[in-house]
mmCIF file of C-alpha atoms in Angstrom:
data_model
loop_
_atom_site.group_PDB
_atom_site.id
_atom_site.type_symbol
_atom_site.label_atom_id
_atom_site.label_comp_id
_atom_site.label_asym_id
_atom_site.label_seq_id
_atom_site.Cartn_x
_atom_site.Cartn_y
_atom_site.Cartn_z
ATOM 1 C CA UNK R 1 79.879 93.460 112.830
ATOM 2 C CA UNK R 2 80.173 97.237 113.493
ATOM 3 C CA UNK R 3 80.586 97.869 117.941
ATOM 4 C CA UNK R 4 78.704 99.817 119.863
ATOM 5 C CA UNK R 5 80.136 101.978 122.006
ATOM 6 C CA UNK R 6 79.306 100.102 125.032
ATOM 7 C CA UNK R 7 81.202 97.011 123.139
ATOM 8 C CA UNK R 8 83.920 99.113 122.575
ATOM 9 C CA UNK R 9 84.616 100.337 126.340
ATOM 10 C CA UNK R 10 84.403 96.677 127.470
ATOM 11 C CA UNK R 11 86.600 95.335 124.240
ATOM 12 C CA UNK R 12 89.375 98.153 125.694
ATOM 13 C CA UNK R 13 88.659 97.207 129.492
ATOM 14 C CA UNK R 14 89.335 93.614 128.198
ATOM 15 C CA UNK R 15 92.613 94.430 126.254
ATOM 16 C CA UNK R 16 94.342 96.760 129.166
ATOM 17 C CA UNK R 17 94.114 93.798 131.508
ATOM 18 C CA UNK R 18 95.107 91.444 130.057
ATOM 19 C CA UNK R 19 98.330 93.842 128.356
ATOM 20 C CA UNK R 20 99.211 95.134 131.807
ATOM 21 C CA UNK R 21 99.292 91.109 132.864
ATOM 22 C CA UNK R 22 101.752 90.469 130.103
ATOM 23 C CA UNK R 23 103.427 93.635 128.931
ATOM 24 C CA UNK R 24 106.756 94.547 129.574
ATOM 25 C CA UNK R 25 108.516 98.074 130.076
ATOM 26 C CA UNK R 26 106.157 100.704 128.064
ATOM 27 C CA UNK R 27 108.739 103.565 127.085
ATOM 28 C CA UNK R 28 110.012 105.448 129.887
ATOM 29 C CA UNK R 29 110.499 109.315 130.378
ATOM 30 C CA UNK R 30 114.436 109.128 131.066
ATOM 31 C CA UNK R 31 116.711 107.906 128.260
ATOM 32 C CA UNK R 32 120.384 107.752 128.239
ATOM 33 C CA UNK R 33 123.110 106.981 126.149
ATOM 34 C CA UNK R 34 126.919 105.755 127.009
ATOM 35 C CA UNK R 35 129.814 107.181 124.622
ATOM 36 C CA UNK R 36 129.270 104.384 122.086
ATOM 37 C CA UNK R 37 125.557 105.271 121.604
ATOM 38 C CA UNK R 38 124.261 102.119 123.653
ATOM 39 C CA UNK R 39 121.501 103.126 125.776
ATOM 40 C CA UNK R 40 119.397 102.537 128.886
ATOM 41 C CA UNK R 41 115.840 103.994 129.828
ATOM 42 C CA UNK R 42 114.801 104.713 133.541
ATOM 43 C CA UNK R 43 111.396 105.334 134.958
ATOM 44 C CA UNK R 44 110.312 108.113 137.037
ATOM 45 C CA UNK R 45 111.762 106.265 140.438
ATOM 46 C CA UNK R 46 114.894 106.046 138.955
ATOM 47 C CA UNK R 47 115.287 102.764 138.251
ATOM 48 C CA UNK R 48 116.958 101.022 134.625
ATOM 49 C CA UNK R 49 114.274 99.159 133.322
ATOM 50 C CA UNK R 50 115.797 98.321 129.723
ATOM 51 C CA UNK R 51 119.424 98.515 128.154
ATOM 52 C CA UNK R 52 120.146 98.167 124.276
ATOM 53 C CA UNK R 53 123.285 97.571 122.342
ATOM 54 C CA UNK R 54 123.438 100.119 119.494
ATOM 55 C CA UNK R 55 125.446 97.756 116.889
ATOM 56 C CA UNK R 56 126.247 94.012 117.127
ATOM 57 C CA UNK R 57 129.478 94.786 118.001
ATOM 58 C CA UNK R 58 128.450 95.933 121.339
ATOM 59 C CA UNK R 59 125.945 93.463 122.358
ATOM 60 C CA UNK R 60 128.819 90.953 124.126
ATOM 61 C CA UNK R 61 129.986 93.789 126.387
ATOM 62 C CA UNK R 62 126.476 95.184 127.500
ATOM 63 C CA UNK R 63 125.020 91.506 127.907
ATOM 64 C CA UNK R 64 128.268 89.563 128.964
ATOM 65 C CA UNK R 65 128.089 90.782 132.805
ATOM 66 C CA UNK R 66 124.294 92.511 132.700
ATOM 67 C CA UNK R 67 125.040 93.646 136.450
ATOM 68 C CA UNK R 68 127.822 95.268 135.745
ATOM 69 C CA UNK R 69 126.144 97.608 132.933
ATOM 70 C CA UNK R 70 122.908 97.945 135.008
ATOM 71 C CA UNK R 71 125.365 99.246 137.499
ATOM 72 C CA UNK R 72 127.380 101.200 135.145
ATOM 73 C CA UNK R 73 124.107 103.279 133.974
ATOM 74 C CA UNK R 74 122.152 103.553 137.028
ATOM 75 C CA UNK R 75 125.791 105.608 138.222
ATOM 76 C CA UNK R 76 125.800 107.938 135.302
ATOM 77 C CA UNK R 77 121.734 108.930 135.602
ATOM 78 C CA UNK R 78 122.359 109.562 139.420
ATOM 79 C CA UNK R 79 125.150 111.846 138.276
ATOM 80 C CA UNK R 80 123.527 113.318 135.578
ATOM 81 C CA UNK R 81 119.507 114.043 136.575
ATOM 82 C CA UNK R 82 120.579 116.567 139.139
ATOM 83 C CA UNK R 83 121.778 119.168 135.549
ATOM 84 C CA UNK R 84 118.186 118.503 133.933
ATOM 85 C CA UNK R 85 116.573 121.561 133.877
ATOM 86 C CA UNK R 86 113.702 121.350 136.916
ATOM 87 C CA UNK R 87 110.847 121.848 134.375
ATOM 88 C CA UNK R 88 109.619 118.598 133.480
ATOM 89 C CA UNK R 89 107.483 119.528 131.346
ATOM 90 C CA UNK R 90 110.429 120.809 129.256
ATOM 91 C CA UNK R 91 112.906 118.627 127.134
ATOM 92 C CA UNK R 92 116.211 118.512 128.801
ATOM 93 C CA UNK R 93 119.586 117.064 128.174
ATOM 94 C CA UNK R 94 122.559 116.805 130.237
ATOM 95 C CA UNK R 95 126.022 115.331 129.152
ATOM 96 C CA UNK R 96 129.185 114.578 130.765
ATOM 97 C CA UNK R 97 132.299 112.049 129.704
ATOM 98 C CA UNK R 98 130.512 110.976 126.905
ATOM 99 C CA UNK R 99 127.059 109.485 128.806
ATOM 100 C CA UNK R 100 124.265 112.071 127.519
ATOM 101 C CA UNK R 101 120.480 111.929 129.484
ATOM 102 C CA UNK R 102 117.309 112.912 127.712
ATOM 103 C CA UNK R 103 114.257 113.579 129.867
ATOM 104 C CA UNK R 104 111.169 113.240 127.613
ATOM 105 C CA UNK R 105 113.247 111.927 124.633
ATOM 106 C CA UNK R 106 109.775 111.318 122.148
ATOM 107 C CA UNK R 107 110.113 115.307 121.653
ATOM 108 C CA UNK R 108 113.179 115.334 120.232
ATOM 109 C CA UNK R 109 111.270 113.978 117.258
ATOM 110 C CA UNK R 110 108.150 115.902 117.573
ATOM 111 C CA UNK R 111 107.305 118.438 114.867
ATOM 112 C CA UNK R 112 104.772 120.857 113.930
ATOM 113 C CA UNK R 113 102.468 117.966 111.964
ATOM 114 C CA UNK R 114 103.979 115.358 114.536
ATOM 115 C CA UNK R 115 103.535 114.291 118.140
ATOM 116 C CA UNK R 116 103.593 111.332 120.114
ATOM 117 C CA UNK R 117 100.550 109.506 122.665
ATOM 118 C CA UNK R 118 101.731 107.587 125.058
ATOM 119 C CA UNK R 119 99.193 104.404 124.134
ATOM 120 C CA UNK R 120 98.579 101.056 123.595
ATOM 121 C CA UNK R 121 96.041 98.399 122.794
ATOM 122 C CA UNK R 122 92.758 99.037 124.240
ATOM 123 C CA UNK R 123 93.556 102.792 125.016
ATOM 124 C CA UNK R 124 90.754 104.947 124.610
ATOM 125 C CA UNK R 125 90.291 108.808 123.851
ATOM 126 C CA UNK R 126 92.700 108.445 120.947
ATOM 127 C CA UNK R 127 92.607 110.521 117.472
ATOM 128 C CA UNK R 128 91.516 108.747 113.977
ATOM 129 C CA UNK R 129 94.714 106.665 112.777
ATOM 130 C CA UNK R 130 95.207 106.028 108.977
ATOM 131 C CA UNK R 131 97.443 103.759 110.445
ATOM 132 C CA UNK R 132 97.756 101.436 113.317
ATOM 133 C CA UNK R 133 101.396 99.369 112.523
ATOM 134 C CA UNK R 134 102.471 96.793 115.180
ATOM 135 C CA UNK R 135 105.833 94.657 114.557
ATOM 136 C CA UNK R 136 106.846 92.010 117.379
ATOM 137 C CA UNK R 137 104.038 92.446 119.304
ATOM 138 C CA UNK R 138 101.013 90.480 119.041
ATOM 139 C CA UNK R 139 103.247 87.463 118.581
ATOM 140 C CA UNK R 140 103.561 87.475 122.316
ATOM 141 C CA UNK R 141 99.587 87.058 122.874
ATOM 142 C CA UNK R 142 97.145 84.496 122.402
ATOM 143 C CA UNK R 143 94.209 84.057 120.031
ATOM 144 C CA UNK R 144 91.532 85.817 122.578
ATOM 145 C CA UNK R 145 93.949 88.817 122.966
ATOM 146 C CA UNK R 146 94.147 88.775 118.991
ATOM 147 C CA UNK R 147 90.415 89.569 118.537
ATOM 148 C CA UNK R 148 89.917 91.811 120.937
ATOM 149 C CA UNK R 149 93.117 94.252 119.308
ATOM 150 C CA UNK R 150 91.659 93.485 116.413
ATOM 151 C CA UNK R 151 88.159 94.746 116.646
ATOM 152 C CA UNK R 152 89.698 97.562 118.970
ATOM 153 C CA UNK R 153 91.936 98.526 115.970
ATOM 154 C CA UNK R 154 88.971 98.402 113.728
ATOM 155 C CA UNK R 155 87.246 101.266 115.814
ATOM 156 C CA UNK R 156 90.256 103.553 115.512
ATOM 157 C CA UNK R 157 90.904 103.306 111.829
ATOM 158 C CA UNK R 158 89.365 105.658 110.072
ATOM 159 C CA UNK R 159 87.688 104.265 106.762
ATOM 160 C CA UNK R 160 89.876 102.770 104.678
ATOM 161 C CA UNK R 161 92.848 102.856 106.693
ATOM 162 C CA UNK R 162 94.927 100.282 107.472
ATOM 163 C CA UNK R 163 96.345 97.893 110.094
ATOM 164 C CA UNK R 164 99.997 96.246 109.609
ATOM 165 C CA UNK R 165 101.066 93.498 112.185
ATOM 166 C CA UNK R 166 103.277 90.931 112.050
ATOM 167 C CA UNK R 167 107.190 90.542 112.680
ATOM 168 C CA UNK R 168 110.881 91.641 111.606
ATOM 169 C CA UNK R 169 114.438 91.939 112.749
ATOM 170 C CA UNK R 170 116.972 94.056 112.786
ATOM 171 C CA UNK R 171 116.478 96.824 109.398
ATOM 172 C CA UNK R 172 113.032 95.301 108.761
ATOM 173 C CA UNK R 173 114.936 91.820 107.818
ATOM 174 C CA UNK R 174 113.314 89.055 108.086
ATOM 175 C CA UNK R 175 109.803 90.584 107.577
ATOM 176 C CA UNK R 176 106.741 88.666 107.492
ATOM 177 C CA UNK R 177 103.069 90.607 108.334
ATOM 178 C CA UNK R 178 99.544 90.710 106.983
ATOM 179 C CA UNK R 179 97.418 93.973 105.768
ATOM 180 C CA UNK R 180 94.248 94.662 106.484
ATOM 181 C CA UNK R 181 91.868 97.652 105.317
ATOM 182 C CA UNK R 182 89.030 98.999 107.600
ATOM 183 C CA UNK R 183 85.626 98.748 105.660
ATOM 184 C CA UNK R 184 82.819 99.464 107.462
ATOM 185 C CA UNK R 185 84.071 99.374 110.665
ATOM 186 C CA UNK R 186 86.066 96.082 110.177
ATOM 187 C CA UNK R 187 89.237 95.215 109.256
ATOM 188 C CA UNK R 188 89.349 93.194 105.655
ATOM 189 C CA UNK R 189 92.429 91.008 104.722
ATOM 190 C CA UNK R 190 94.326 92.306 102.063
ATOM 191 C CA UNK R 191 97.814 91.135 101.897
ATOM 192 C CA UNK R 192 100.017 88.660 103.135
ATOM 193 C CA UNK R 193 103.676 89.281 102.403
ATOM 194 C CA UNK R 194 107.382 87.829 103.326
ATOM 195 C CA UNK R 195 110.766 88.647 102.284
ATOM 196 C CA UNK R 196 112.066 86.245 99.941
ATOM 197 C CA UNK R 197 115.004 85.852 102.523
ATOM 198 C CA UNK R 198 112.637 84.102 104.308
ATOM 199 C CA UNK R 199 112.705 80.948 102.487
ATOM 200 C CA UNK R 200 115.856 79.354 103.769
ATOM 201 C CA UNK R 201 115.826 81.469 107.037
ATOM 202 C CA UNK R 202 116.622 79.221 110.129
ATOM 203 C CA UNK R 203 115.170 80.805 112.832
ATOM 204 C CA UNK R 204 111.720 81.411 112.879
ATOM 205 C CA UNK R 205 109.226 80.407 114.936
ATOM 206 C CA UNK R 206 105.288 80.289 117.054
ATOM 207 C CA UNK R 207 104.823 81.107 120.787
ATOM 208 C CA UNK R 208 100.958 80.407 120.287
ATOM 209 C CA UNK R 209 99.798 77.581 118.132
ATOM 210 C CA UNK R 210 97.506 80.111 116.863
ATOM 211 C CA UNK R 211 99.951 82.556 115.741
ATOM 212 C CA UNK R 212 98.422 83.367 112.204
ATOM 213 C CA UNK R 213 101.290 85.292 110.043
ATOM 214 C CA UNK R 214 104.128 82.209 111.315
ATOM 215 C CA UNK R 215 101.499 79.420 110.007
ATOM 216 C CA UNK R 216 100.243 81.651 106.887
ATOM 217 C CA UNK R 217 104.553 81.933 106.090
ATOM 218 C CA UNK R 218 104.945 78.084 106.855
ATOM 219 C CA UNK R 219 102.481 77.203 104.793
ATOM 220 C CA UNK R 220 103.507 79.540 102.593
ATOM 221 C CA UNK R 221 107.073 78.214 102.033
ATOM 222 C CA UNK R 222 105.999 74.814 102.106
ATOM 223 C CA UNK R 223 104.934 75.396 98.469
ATOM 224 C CA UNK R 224 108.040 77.420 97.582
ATOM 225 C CA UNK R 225 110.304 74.176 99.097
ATOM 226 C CA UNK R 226 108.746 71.567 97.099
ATOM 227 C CA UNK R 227 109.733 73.453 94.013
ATOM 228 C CA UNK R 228 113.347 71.351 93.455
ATOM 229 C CA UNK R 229 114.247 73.658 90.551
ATOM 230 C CA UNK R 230 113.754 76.845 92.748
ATOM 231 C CA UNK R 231 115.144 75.249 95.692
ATOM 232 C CA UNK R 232 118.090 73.586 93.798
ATOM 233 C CA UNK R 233 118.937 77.459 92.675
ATOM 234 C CA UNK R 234 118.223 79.458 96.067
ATOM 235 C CA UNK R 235 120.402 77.018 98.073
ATOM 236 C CA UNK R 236 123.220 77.243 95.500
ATOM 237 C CA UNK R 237 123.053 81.042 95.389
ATOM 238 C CA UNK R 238 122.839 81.439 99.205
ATOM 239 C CA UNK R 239 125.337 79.240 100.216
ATOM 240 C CA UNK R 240 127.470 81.109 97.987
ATOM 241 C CA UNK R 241 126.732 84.360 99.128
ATOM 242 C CA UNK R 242 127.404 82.867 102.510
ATOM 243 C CA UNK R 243 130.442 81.426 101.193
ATOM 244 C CA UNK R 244 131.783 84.760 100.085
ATOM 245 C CA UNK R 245 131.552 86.515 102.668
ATOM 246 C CA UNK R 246 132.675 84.441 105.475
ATOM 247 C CA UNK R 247 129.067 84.232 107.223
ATOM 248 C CA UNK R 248 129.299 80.330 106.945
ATOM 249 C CA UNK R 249 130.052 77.345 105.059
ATOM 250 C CA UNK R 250 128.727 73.629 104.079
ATOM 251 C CA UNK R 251 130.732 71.353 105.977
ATOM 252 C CA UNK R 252 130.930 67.479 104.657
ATOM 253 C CA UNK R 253 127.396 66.313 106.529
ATOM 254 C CA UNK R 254 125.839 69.121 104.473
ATOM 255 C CA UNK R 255 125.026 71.736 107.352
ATOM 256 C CA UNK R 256 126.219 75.134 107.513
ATOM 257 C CA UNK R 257 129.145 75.563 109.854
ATOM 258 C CA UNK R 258 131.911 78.809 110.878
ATOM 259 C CA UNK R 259 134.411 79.528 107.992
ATOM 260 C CA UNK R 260 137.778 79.469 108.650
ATOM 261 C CA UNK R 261 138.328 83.708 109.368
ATOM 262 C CA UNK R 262 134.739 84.824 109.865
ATOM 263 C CA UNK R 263 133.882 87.458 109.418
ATOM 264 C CA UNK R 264 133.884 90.073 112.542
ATOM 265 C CA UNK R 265 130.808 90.737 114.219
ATOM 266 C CA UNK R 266 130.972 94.322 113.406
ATOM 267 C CA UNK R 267 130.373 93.408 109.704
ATOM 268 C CA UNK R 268 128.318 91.002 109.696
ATOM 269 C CA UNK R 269 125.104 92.572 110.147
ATOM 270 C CA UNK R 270 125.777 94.830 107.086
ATOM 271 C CA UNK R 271 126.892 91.531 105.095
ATOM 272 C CA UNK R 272 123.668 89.753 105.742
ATOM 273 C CA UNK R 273 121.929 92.956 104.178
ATOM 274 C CA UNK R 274 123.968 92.698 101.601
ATOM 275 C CA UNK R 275 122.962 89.163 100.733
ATOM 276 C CA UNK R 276 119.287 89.434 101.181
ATOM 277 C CA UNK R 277 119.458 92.776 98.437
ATOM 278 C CA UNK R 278 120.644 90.329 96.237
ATOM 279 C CA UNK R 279 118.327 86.844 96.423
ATOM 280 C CA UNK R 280 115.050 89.842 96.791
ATOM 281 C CA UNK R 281 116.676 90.573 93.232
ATOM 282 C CA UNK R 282 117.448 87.526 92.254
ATOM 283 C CA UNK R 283 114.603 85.414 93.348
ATOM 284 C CA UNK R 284 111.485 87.171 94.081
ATOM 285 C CA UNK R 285 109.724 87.412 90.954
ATOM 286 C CA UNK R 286 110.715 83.794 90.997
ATOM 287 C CA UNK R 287 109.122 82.574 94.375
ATOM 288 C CA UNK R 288 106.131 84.822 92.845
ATOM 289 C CA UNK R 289 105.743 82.734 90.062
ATOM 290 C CA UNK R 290 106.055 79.389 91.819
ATOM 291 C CA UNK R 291 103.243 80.340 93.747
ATOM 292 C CA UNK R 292 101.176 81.642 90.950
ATOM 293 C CA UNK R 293 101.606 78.433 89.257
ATOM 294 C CA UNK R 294 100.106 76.795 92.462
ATOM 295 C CA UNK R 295 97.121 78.770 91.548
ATOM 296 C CA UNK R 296 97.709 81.613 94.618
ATOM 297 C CA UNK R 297 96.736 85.453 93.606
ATOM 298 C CA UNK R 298 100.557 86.166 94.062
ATOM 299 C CA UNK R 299 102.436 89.750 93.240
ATOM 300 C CA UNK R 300 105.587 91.815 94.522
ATOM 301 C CA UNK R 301 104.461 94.422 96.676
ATOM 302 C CA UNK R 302 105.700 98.165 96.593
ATOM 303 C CA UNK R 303 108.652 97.405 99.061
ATOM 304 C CA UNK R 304 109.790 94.328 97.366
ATOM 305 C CA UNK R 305 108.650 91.631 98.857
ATOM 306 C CA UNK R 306 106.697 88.190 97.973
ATOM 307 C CA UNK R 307 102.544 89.114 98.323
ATOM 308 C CA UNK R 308 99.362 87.433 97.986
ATOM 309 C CA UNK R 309 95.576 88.460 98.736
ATOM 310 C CA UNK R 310 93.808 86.014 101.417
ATOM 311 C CA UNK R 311 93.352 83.371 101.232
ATOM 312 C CA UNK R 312 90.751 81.671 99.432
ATOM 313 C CA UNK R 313 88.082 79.918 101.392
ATOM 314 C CA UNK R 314 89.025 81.541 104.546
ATOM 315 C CA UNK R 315 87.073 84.607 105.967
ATOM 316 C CA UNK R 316 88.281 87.846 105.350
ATOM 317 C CA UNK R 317 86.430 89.853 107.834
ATOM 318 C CA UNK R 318 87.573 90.064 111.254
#
């Protein structure tokens, strides 16, 4: 069912209240970065409302006294916003002893077919999208909030574009998302797809019963985990890989444990990439097949990972 307009401006009333209930820090207009590219962001008061490590290696010393690096930041802006330029309308940068402040950071990226809104679910006066992509985000909300982005995001597609949402890590690891199309003013399922390091991954998870892409993968791998001949394979494979590079071993009760010398923490990030390159190569077209063979419309998509249209029975309309 296509809105009307009046629909639409109480859909987006709807949305912004209950986002600005929930959310947390939107992106603010100061950002700034310590010597070892870790980096804060500070609101127009002033005040450090978000911190990030830039590598794994970092994370311990950001997170392992959090006052002491809110305090360590919130020093360096105070020194530092005084040599922005006093345009603020400008983008500005000031550096000193290896702590560098951006005000307005989002232009740094801008370009002549480029530029940045600052928006959000249920925002109105936006452009056409082609695309409306949003990782790690509706996880956090419940089924009512789902339906209202939804048939907001349906509005600002233009025809035939298409909405992405679902969840990832780290250099889109541990991906799992649906597609939809819009199609006459609603969005129509497409695709449902997971990375094939998904199958033995150990930390995944709901924060709403009705989360739909975690029960979609769970049921999903269900299928994949009765297959002994697959799983007998994948397990083998992975522990090996795990093995081999010192991410973690079987110990005698048959659960993975530390290695003697694991690896540091610098490395391991890159090393779990490493692994999940090679059981996508190894055992995607295989986890496709298993689920063909269970009679689901089942393909690789264009990035690589395990796909398959809705599903059947189910509506695809939202």
């Amino acid at each position: 069912m296509r809105l009307s307009s009046a629909d639409l401006d109480g859909c987006s009333r709807r949305i912004s209240r209950m986002a600005n209930r929930r959310r947390g820090p939107g992106f603010q207009p100061y950002l700034l970065y310590d010597e070892r590219e870790n980096y804060a962001s500070f609101d127009t008061n002033g005040k450090l409302r978000y911190f990030q490590a830039s590598r794994p290696e970092e994370f311990l010393g950001l997170y392992s006294d959090r006052n002491a690096t809110i305090q360590r930041f919130s020093e360096a802006f105070k020194h530092l916003l005084p040599s922005l330029t006093p345009d603020e309308l400008v983008l500005s940068t000031a550096e000193h002893n290896g702590m560098r402040l951006l005000r307005d950071p989002l232009r740094t990226y801008e370009r002549s077919n480029l530029r940045f809104i600052q928006a959000g679910f249920g925002s109105s006066n936006l452009p056409e999208a082609g695309v409306v992509r949003s990782f790690n985000v509706l996880i956090y909300f419940d089924a009512d909030f789902r339906r209202e982005a939804e048939a907001w995001v349906a509005q600002v597609l233009r025809p035939g574009g298409l909405f992405v949402c679902g969840r990832d890590d780290a250099a889109s690891l541990n991906a799992h998302y649906s597609v939809y199309r819009s199609e006459g003013g609603r969005l129509v399922e497409k695709e449902f797809a997971f990375g094939a390091e998904m199958v033995r991954h150990s930390a995944w998870f709901a924060l709403h019963d009705s989360e739909r892409e975690t029960w979609r993968l769970a049921e999903l791998l269900g299928i994949l985990r009765s297959d002994r001949t697959f799983m007998r394979d994948y397990d083998a494979r992975l522990d090996s890989l795990l093995a081999q590079n010192r991410i973690a071993v079987r110990d005698g009760n048959g659960c993975l444990a530390e290695p003697p010398g694991p690896i540091d923490l610098a490395r391991a990030l890159p090393a779990y990439e490493a692994i999940v390159r090679e059981i996508e190569a190894e055992f995607a077209d295989r986890a496709v097949s298993v689920l063909q063979r269970a009679g689901l419309n089942a393909w690789r998509n264009s990035v690589g990972h395990i796909a398959m249209g809705a599903p059947a029975g189910k509506p695809l309309v939202r």
